[in-house]
Coordinates of C-alpha atoms and ligand atoms in Angstrom, one line a residue:
M276 CA -19.3 21.3 6.8
N277 CA -17.4 24.2 6.4
S278 CA -14.3 24.2 4.2
T279 CA -13.3 27.4 3.0
T280 CA -10.0 27.4 4.9
S281 CA -9.0 24.3 3.0
E282 CA -10.4 25.9 -0.6
K283 CA -8.0 28.8 0.1
L284 CA -5.0 26.8 0.8
F285 CA -6.2 24.7 -2.2
S286 CA -5.5 27.4 -4.4
R287 CA -2.5 29.0 -2.9
A288 CA -1.1 25.8 -3.5
Q289 CA -2.1 25.2 -6.9
A290 CA 0.3 28.2 -7.7
V291 CA 3.1 27.1 -6.7
I292 CA 2.7 23.1 -6.4
P293 CA 1.6 21.1 -9.6
G294 CA -2.2 20.2 -8.9
G295 CA -1.7 21.7 -5.3
V296 CA -0.5 18.2 -4.6
N297 CA 3.0 16.4 -4.2
S298 CA 1.2 12.9 -5.3
P299 CA -1.8 13.0 -7.5
V300 CA -4.4 11.2 -5.7
R301 CA -4.5 13.2 -2.9
A302 CA -6.0 15.8 -5.3
F303 CA -9.3 14.2 -5.0
R304 CA -9.8 14.8 -8.7
A305 CA -11.6 11.2 -9.2
V306 CA -14.3 12.5 -6.7
G307 CA -14.5 15.8 -8.2
L308 CA -14.1 17.9 -5.0
P309 CA -11.4 20.0 -3.5
P310 CA -9.0 18.1 -1.1
R311 CA -9.2 19.0 2.8
F312 CA -5.8 20.2 4.2
I313 CA -4.7 18.3 7.1
V314 CA -3.3 19.9 10.2
R315 CA -2.9 17.5 12.9
G316 CA -4.0 13.8 13.7
R317 CA -4.0 11.8 17.1
G318 CA -4.9 8.1 17.3
C319 CA -7.6 7.2 14.4
N320 CA -8.4 11.1 14.1
V321 CA -7.4 13.8 11.6
F322 CA -8.5 17.5 11.9
D323 CA -8.8 19.7 9.0
A324 CA -7.5 23.5 8.6
D325 CA -10.9 24.4 9.0
G326 CA -11.1 22.2 12.4
N327 CA -13.5 19.8 11.0
L328 CA -12.5 16.3 12.7
Y329 CA -12.4 13.0 10.6
I330 CA -12.4 9.2 11.4
D331 CA -9.4 8.3 9.1
Y332 CA -9.4 5.0 6.9
V333 CA -6.4 6.3 4.8
G334 CA -3.8 6.3 7.3
S335 CA -1.3 8.2 5.3
W336 CA -1.7 5.0 2.6
G337 CA -1.0 2.3 5.0
P338 CA 2.2 3.4 7.3
M339 CA -0.3 4.7 10.4
I340 CA -1.0 1.0 11.7
L341 CA -0.5 2.6 15.0
G342 CA -2.9 5.7 14.4
H343 CA -1.4 8.9 14.4
A344 CA 1.1 10.9 16.6
H345 CA 1.4 7.7 18.9
P346 CA 3.3 8.9 22.0
E347 CA 6.0 6.2 21.7
V348 CA 6.8 7.0 18.1
V349 CA 6.6 11.1 18.9
Y350 CA 9.2 10.0 21.9
A351 CA 11.3 8.3 19.9
L352 CA 11.6 10.9 16.9
K353 CA 11.8 13.8 19.5
E354 CA 15.0 11.5 21.3
Q355 CA 16.6 11.4 17.9
A356 CA 15.9 14.8 16.4
A357 CA 17.9 16.2 19.4
R358 CA 20.9 13.8 18.7
G359 CA 20.9 15.0 14.8
A360 CA 19.0 14.1 11.9
S361 CA 21.5 12.6 9.5
F362 CA 24.9 11.6 9.3
G363 CA 25.5 10.0 6.2
A364 CA 27.8 7.3 8.0
P365 CA 26.3 4.1 9.7
T366 CA 24.4 4.0 12.8
P367 CA 23.4 1.5 15.5
L368 CA 20.0 2.3 14.6
E369 CA 20.1 1.1 10.8
I370 CA 21.2 -2.4 12.3
E371 CA 18.5 -2.5 14.8
L372 CA 15.8 -2.2 12.2
A373 CA 17.4 -4.2 9.9
E374 CA 17.3 -7.3 12.5
M375 CA 13.8 -6.4 13.1
I376 CA 12.8 -7.0 9.7
C377 CA 15.0 -10.0 9.2
A378 CA 13.5 -11.6 12.4
A379 CA 10.2 -11.0 11.1
L380 CA 10.5 -11.9 7.6
P381 CA 12.4 -15.4 7.3
A382 CA 12.8 -15.0 3.8
M383 CA 15.0 -12.0 4.2
E384 CA 18.2 -12.9 5.5
M385 CA 19.6 -9.4 4.4
V386 CA 18.3 -6.0 4.0
R387 CA 19.1 -2.6 2.3
M388 CA 16.9 0.7 3.6
V389 CA 16.0 3.0 0.6
N390 CA 13.9 6.2 1.1
S391 CA 10.6 5.1 -0.5
G392 CA 8.8 2.1 -2.0
T393 CA 9.8 3.2 -5.5
E394 CA 13.2 3.1 -4.5
A395 CA 12.7 -0.3 -2.7
T396 CA 11.0 -2.1 -6.2
M397 CA 13.4 -0.2 -8.5
S398 CA 16.3 -1.5 -7.0
A399 CA 14.8 -5.1 -6.5
I400 CA 14.4 -5.3 -10.2
R401 CA 18.0 -4.0 -11.1
L402 CA 19.3 -6.7 -8.6
A403 CA 17.0 -9.3 -10.0
R404 CA 18.4 -8.5 -13.4
G405 CA 22.3 -8.5 -12.0
A406 CA 21.5 -11.8 -10.5
T407 CA 20.1 -13.6 -13.1
G408 CA 21.6 -11.9 -16.3
R409 CA 18.4 -11.9 -17.9
R410 CA 16.4 -8.8 -18.9
K411 CA 12.5 -9.4 -18.7
I412 CA 10.3 -9.1 -16.1
I413 CA 6.8 -9.8 -15.3
K414 CA 4.0 -7.2 -13.6
F415 CA 0.6 -7.9 -13.2
A416 CA -2.1 -5.5 -14.2
G417 CA -3.6 -3.2 -11.5
C418 CA -0.8 -3.9 -9.4
Y419 CA 1.3 -0.7 -8.4
H420 CA 5.2 -0.9 -7.6
G421 CA 5.7 3.0 -7.5
H422 CA 6.8 5.2 -10.0
V423 CA 9.7 3.4 -11.8
D424 CA 9.6 3.8 -15.3
A425 CA 9.8 0.5 -16.4
L426 CA 6.8 -0.5 -13.9
L427 CA 4.2 2.2 -15.1
V428 CA 2.6 -0.4 -17.5
K429 CA -1.2 -1.4 -16.2
A430 CA -0.2 0.2 -12.7
G431 CA -3.2 0.8 -10.6
S432 CA -3.7 3.4 -8.0
G433 CA -3.5 7.1 -8.8
A434 CA -2.9 5.9 -12.6
T435 CA -5.9 4.2 -12.7
T436 CA -7.9 6.9 -10.9
L437 CA -6.4 9.3 -13.7
G438 CA -7.5 7.0 -16.5
V439 CA -4.0 7.4 -17.4
P440 CA -2.4 3.8 -17.3
D441 CA 0.9 4.4 -18.8
S442 CA 2.7 7.9 -18.0
A443 CA 4.0 10.5 -20.5
G444 CA 7.6 10.9 -20.6
V445 CA 8.3 7.2 -20.4
P446 CA 9.7 5.8 -23.8
A447 CA 8.2 2.8 -25.1
E448 CA 11.7 1.2 -25.0
F449 CA 11.8 1.7 -21.3
T450 CA 8.6 -0.4 -20.7
G451 CA 9.5 -2.6 -23.7
L452 CA 11.0 -5.5 -21.2
T453 CA 7.9 -5.3 -19.1
L454 CA 5.5 -8.2 -19.6
S455 CA 2.2 -7.7 -18.1
A456 CA -0.1 -10.7 -16.8
T457 CA -3.6 -11.2 -15.1
Y458 CA -3.8 -11.3 -11.5
N459 CA -5.2 -14.3 -10.1
D460 CA -4.5 -15.9 -13.3
L461 CA -1.8 -18.5 -13.6
E462 CA -2.5 -19.3 -17.3
S463 CA -2.0 -15.8 -18.1
V464 CA 1.6 -16.1 -16.4
D465 CA 2.0 -19.6 -18.2
E466 CA 1.2 -18.1 -21.9
L467 CA 4.1 -15.5 -21.0
L468 CA 6.3 -18.1 -19.8
R469 CA 5.7 -20.4 -22.6
R470 CA 7.2 -17.8 -24.9
E471 CA 9.9 -15.9 -23.0
A472 CA 10.6 -18.0 -20.0
G473 CA 14.5 -18.2 -20.3
E474 CA 14.4 -14.1 -20.7
I475 CA 12.9 -13.4 -17.3
A476 CA 14.6 -12.3 -14.6
A477 CA 11.8 -11.9 -12.0
I478 CA 7.9 -12.1 -11.6
I479 CA 7.0 -9.0 -9.2
V480 CA 3.6 -9.3 -7.6
E481 CA 1.5 -7.8 -4.6
P482 CA 0.9 -10.8 -3.0
V483 CA -2.3 -9.0 -1.8
A484 CA -3.5 -6.4 -4.2
G485 CA -4.0 -3.3 -2.8
N486 CA -3.8 -0.6 -5.4
M487 CA -6.8 -1.7 -7.3
G488 CA -9.1 -1.6 -4.1
T489 CA -8.3 -4.6 -2.0
I490 CA -8.0 -8.1 -3.8
P491 CA -7.0 -11.0 -2.2
P492 CA -4.8 -13.9 -4.0
A493 CA -6.8 -16.5 -4.9
P494 CA -6.1 -19.8 -3.0
G495 CA -3.2 -21.5 -5.1
F496 CA -2.2 -18.2 -7.1
L497 CA 0.7 -17.3 -4.9
E498 CA 2.3 -21.3 -4.9
G499 CA 1.4 -21.4 -8.2
L500 CA 3.7 -18.4 -9.1
R501 CA 6.3 -19.8 -6.7
A502 CA 6.7 -23.2 -8.5
R503 CA 6.9 -21.4 -11.6
C504 CA 9.6 -19.6 -10.5
D505 CA 11.7 -22.5 -9.3
K506 CA 11.0 -24.6 -12.3
H507 CA 12.3 -21.6 -14.4
G508 CA 14.6 -19.9 -12.5
I509 CA 13.0 -16.7 -12.3
L510 CA 13.3 -14.6 -9.2
L511 CA 9.9 -14.3 -7.3
I512 CA 9.6 -10.4 -5.8
F513 CA 7.2 -9.8 -3.6
D514 CA 6.2 -6.1 -3.2
E515 CA 5.1 -6.1 0.2
V516 CA 5.7 -2.3 0.7
M517 CA 1.6 -1.9 1.7
T518 CA 1.1 -5.7 2.9
G519 CA 4.5 -5.6 5.1
F520 CA 3.8 -5.5 8.6
R521 CA 0.0 -4.7 7.7
V522 CA -1.6 -8.1 6.9
A523 CA 0.3 -9.7 9.6
Y524 CA 3.7 -9.1 11.4
G525 CA 6.0 -9.3 8.7
G526 CA 3.7 -9.5 5.8
A527 CA 1.7 -11.5 3.1
Q528 CA 4.9 -13.9 2.8
V529 CA 4.3 -15.0 6.8
R530 CA 0.2 -15.0 6.3
Y531 CA -0.1 -17.2 3.7
G532 CA 3.5 -19.2 4.2
I533 CA 5.2 -18.5 0.9
T534 CA 9.0 -17.7 0.4
P535 CA 9.9 -15.0 -2.2
D536 CA 13.4 -14.6 -3.5
L537 CA 13.4 -11.0 -2.8
T538 CA 10.9 -8.5 -0.8
C539 CA 10.0 -5.0 -1.0
L540 CA 9.2 -2.9 2.1
G541 CA 8.3 0.6 2.8
K542 CA 4.9 2.6 4.4
I543 CA 4.7 1.1 7.9
I544 CA 8.3 0.3 8.4
G545 CA 9.4 4.2 8.6
G546 CA 6.4 4.5 11.2
G547 CA 5.1 7.8 9.1
L548 CA 8.8 8.9 7.8
P549 CA 9.8 8.2 4.2
V550 CA 11.3 4.8 4.0
G551 CA 11.5 2.0 1.9
A552 CA 13.7 -1.4 2.1
F553 CA 14.3 -4.5 0.1
G554 CA 16.0 -7.7 0.8
G555 CA 16.0 -11.5 0.3
R556 CA 18.7 -14.2 0.6
R557 CA 22.1 -13.6 1.5
E558 CA 24.0 -14.9 -2.0
I559 CA 21.5 -12.5 -3.6
M560 CA 21.8 -9.2 -1.6
E561 CA 25.7 -9.6 -1.7
L562 CA 25.5 -8.8 -5.2
L563 CA 24.7 -5.3 -4.2
A564 CA 27.6 -2.6 -3.9
P565 CA 30.1 -2.3 -2.1
L566 CA 30.3 -6.4 -2.1
G567 CA 29.1 -6.9 -5.7
A568 CA 28.8 -5.5 -9.0
V569 CA 24.9 -4.2 -8.7
Y570 CA 25.0 -0.5 -8.0
Q571 CA 23.0 1.1 -5.4
A572 CA 23.1 4.1 -3.1
G573 CA 21.4 6.9 -1.3
T574 CA 22.4 10.0 0.9
L575 CA 19.6 9.7 3.3
S576 CA 19.2 5.9 3.1
G577 CA 18.9 4.6 6.6
N578 CA 17.9 8.1 7.9
P579 CA 18.1 7.8 11.8
L580 CA 14.9 9.7 12.4
A581 CA 13.0 7.4 10.2
M582 CA 15.1 4.6 11.3
A583 CA 13.8 5.7 15.3
A584 CA 10.4 5.8 14.2
G585 CA 10.0 2.4 12.4
R586 CA 11.8 0.8 15.3
A587 CA 9.5 2.4 17.5
T588 CA 6.4 1.0 15.3
L589 CA 7.7 -2.2 15.2
R590 CA 8.6 -2.8 18.6
I591 CA 4.8 -1.8 19.4
L592 CA 3.9 -4.2 16.5
R593 CA 6.0 -6.9 18.1
D594 CA 5.3 -6.7 21.7
E595 CA 1.5 -5.4 21.6
N596 CA 0.5 -7.9 18.9
P597 CA -2.5 -6.0 17.7
Y598 CA -3.3 -8.1 14.7
P599 CA -5.9 -10.0 16.3
R600 CA -7.8 -7.4 17.3
L601 CA -7.4 -5.5 14.0
E602 CA -8.6 -8.6 11.9
E603 CA -11.8 -8.4 14.2
K604 CA -12.4 -4.9 13.9
T605 CA -11.9 -4.9 10.0
A606 CA -14.1 -8.1 9.8
Y607 CA -16.9 -6.5 11.6
L608 CA -16.8 -3.2 9.9
A609 CA -16.9 -5.2 6.6
G610 CA -19.3 -7.5 7.7
E611 CA -21.7 -4.5 8.7
T612 CA -21.2 -2.6 5.5
D613 CA -22.0 -5.3 3.3
Q614 CA -25.0 -6.2 5.4
L615 CA -26.4 -2.2 5.1
L616 CA -25.8 -2.2 1.5
N617 CA -27.4 -5.0 1.0
R618 CA -30.7 -3.6 2.9
Y619 CA -30.3 -0.5 0.8
G620 CA -30.2 -2.7 -2.7
I621 CA -27.1 -1.3 -3.6
P622 CA -24.9 -3.3 -5.9
H623 CA -21.3 -4.2 -4.2
Y624 CA -18.6 -6.7 -3.6
C625 CA -16.9 -6.4 -0.2
T626 CA -13.3 -7.3 -0.1
R627 CA -11.1 -7.6 3.4
V628 CA -7.4 -9.1 4.1
G629 CA -6.6 -8.2 7.9
S630 CA -7.1 -4.5 8.2
M631 CA -7.1 -3.8 4.1
F632 CA -10.6 -3.6 3.2
C633 CA -12.7 -2.4 0.0
T634 CA -16.0 -1.7 -1.0
Y635 CA -16.5 -2.1 -4.7
F636 CA -19.8 -1.2 -6.4
T637 CA -20.3 -3.6 -8.5
D638 CA -22.8 -6.5 -8.5
R639 CA -19.7 -8.9 -9.6
P640 CA -16.7 -10.7 -7.6
V641 CA -13.7 -8.7 -8.2
R642 CA -10.6 -11.0 -8.6
N643 CA -8.8 -8.9 -11.1
Y644 CA -7.9 -5.4 -12.7
Q645 CA -10.7 -5.8 -15.1
D646 CA -13.3 -6.9 -12.9
A647 CA -12.4 -3.8 -10.5
Q648 CA -12.7 -1.4 -13.7
Q649 CA -16.4 -2.5 -13.5
A650 CA -17.0 -0.7 -10.6
D651 CA -19.3 2.3 -10.5
T652 CA -17.2 5.0 -10.2
E653 CA -19.6 7.9 -10.3
F654 CA -21.5 6.3 -7.4
F655 CA -18.4 5.7 -5.5
A656 CA -17.7 9.6 -5.6
R657 CA -21.2 10.7 -4.3
Y658 CA -20.9 7.5 -1.7
F659 CA -17.4 9.4 -0.7
A660 CA -18.7 13.0 -0.6
A661 CA -21.7 12.0 1.6
M662 CA -19.1 9.8 4.0
L663 CA -16.7 12.8 4.0
S664 CA -19.3 15.5 4.9
R665 CA -20.3 13.0 8.1
G666 CA -16.6 12.9 8.9
I667 CA -15.4 9.9 7.5
Y668 CA -12.4 10.2 5.5
L669 CA -12.0 7.3 2.8
A670 CA -9.4 7.3 0.3
P671 CA -10.7 9.4 -2.5
S672 CA -10.7 6.8 -5.2
Q673 CA -12.9 3.4 -5.9
F674 CA -9.1 1.9 -6.5
E675 CA -7.9 2.1 -3.3
A676 CA -7.6 0.3 0.0
G677 CA -8.7 1.3 3.1
F678 CA -6.9 0.7 6.4
V679 CA -8.1 0.4 9.8
S680 CA -5.4 1.1 12.8
A681 CA -4.9 -0.2 16.3
A682 CA -6.2 3.4 17.3
H683 CA -9.6 2.6 15.9
G684 CA -11.7 2.0 18.8
D685 CA -15.3 0.5 19.0
D686 CA -17.1 3.8 19.0
A687 CA -15.3 5.0 16.0
L688 CA -16.4 1.8 14.1
E689 CA -19.9 2.6 15.5
D690 CA -19.8 6.4 14.4
T691 CA -18.8 4.9 10.8
L692 CA -21.6 2.9 10.7
T693 CA -23.9 5.2 11.8
A694 CA -22.6 7.7 9.4
L695 CA -22.8 4.7 6.4
E696 CA -26.4 4.3 7.2
Q697 CA -27.4 8.1 7.0
T698 CA -25.1 8.4 3.7
L699 CA -26.9 5.3 2.2
K700 CA -30.7 6.9 3.4
N701 CA -29.9 9.9 1.9
L702 CA -28.0 8.6 -1.3
Ligands
PLP78 C1 3.0 2.6 -2.0 C2 3.3 1.6 -3.0 C3 4.7 1.3 -3.6 C4 5.3 2.7 -3.8 O1 6.1 3.5 -2.4 P1 6.4 5.0 -2.5 O2 6.8 5.1 -1.0 O3 4.9 5.8 -2.5 O4 7.3 5.3 -3.4 C5 5.0 0.5 -4.1 N1 4.6 -0.6 -4.1 C6 3.1 -0.9 -3.4 C7 2.7 -2.0 -3.3 C8 2.6 0.4 -2.9 O5 1.5 -0.1 -2.1

């Protein structure tokens, strides 16, 4: 597979963009390869600058649940672009998307739009502190909540891949109010609560962990968090930026039947455009400016193009309900992958929730960050390179989720499994 054009573009990019990328994991450093520059996508496929075709399991890191360039989303964007890209004034579109979100997520009575998942978690935490008058928060090691200063503590995803669990430029004082617990381990939460329950404003969690691979919540884990928050007057924040409208229409809270106090969204609700949102119970949300004392704002928030793409995407998800098929296809892919790896005697642990999946190269079950870190990243790098050379575009890190879209047909799944078998034969 020829990649000379991508390599030339990468050199050019590195001269003017730090590391040649606008987000670190894209640089492929964890797998020791130059990244492919993508010029076009359609359905489950992306095409790079050298004209290579890939079956895409990254889906822009989650948003593209309908596949690339879905005709109805393209139409919605064209229509809106012709009417104007941004006004900095209220528009009917943003009400419609807010209504759809609130209808899908019973815990969200009100929602505020922002421009990224990072802004959503940052704002939700400010609101939780404003609502409770408390200062501290609990997060879980390996959960990623965007690049908010106070949340760059044992963050997964790119931070794990790069081996920098904390970032330079974040003073210790900024993370001093962030306590870290172990995912799927309520005892680790109780330990923190015994010491500081009265000071905790919020517990923030990815209800399905998707930034240290894919780790399902253990039975009782989310329920246990809910009960502890109720007991101690702590707000429970579900960061559903990845899982929202991914693991069910609505999100993990619908799938598992747990009601958080605040929810963060992003990715899918923007249909591929930059969007985030946070919301929850009315009395909490009404503490936000202009009604309340918690300040929060955004020049491009509720941007008409983003709202149009998000509305078109949610309409299709609501009306066509691709979720049962997504579940079936991803279960098939993960199950066959598991069997092939068994046949070739490769230590592995496959996880899946809805259309999110991960193959860890480890011989032990993965229930938390520490378990995930046992995986063989050197083996992953070789596996990744071999799959890429056979036209399968996976996330370039052991610690990322894979995503199946509604556009992945049976033929794409079979081609993927054929490439996997070829890869395993030759590794
Ligand atoms: C992607 C992600 C974020 C950050 O969203 P951005 O739009 O990249 O700022 C936050 N939380 C979770 C769970 C995510 O997966």
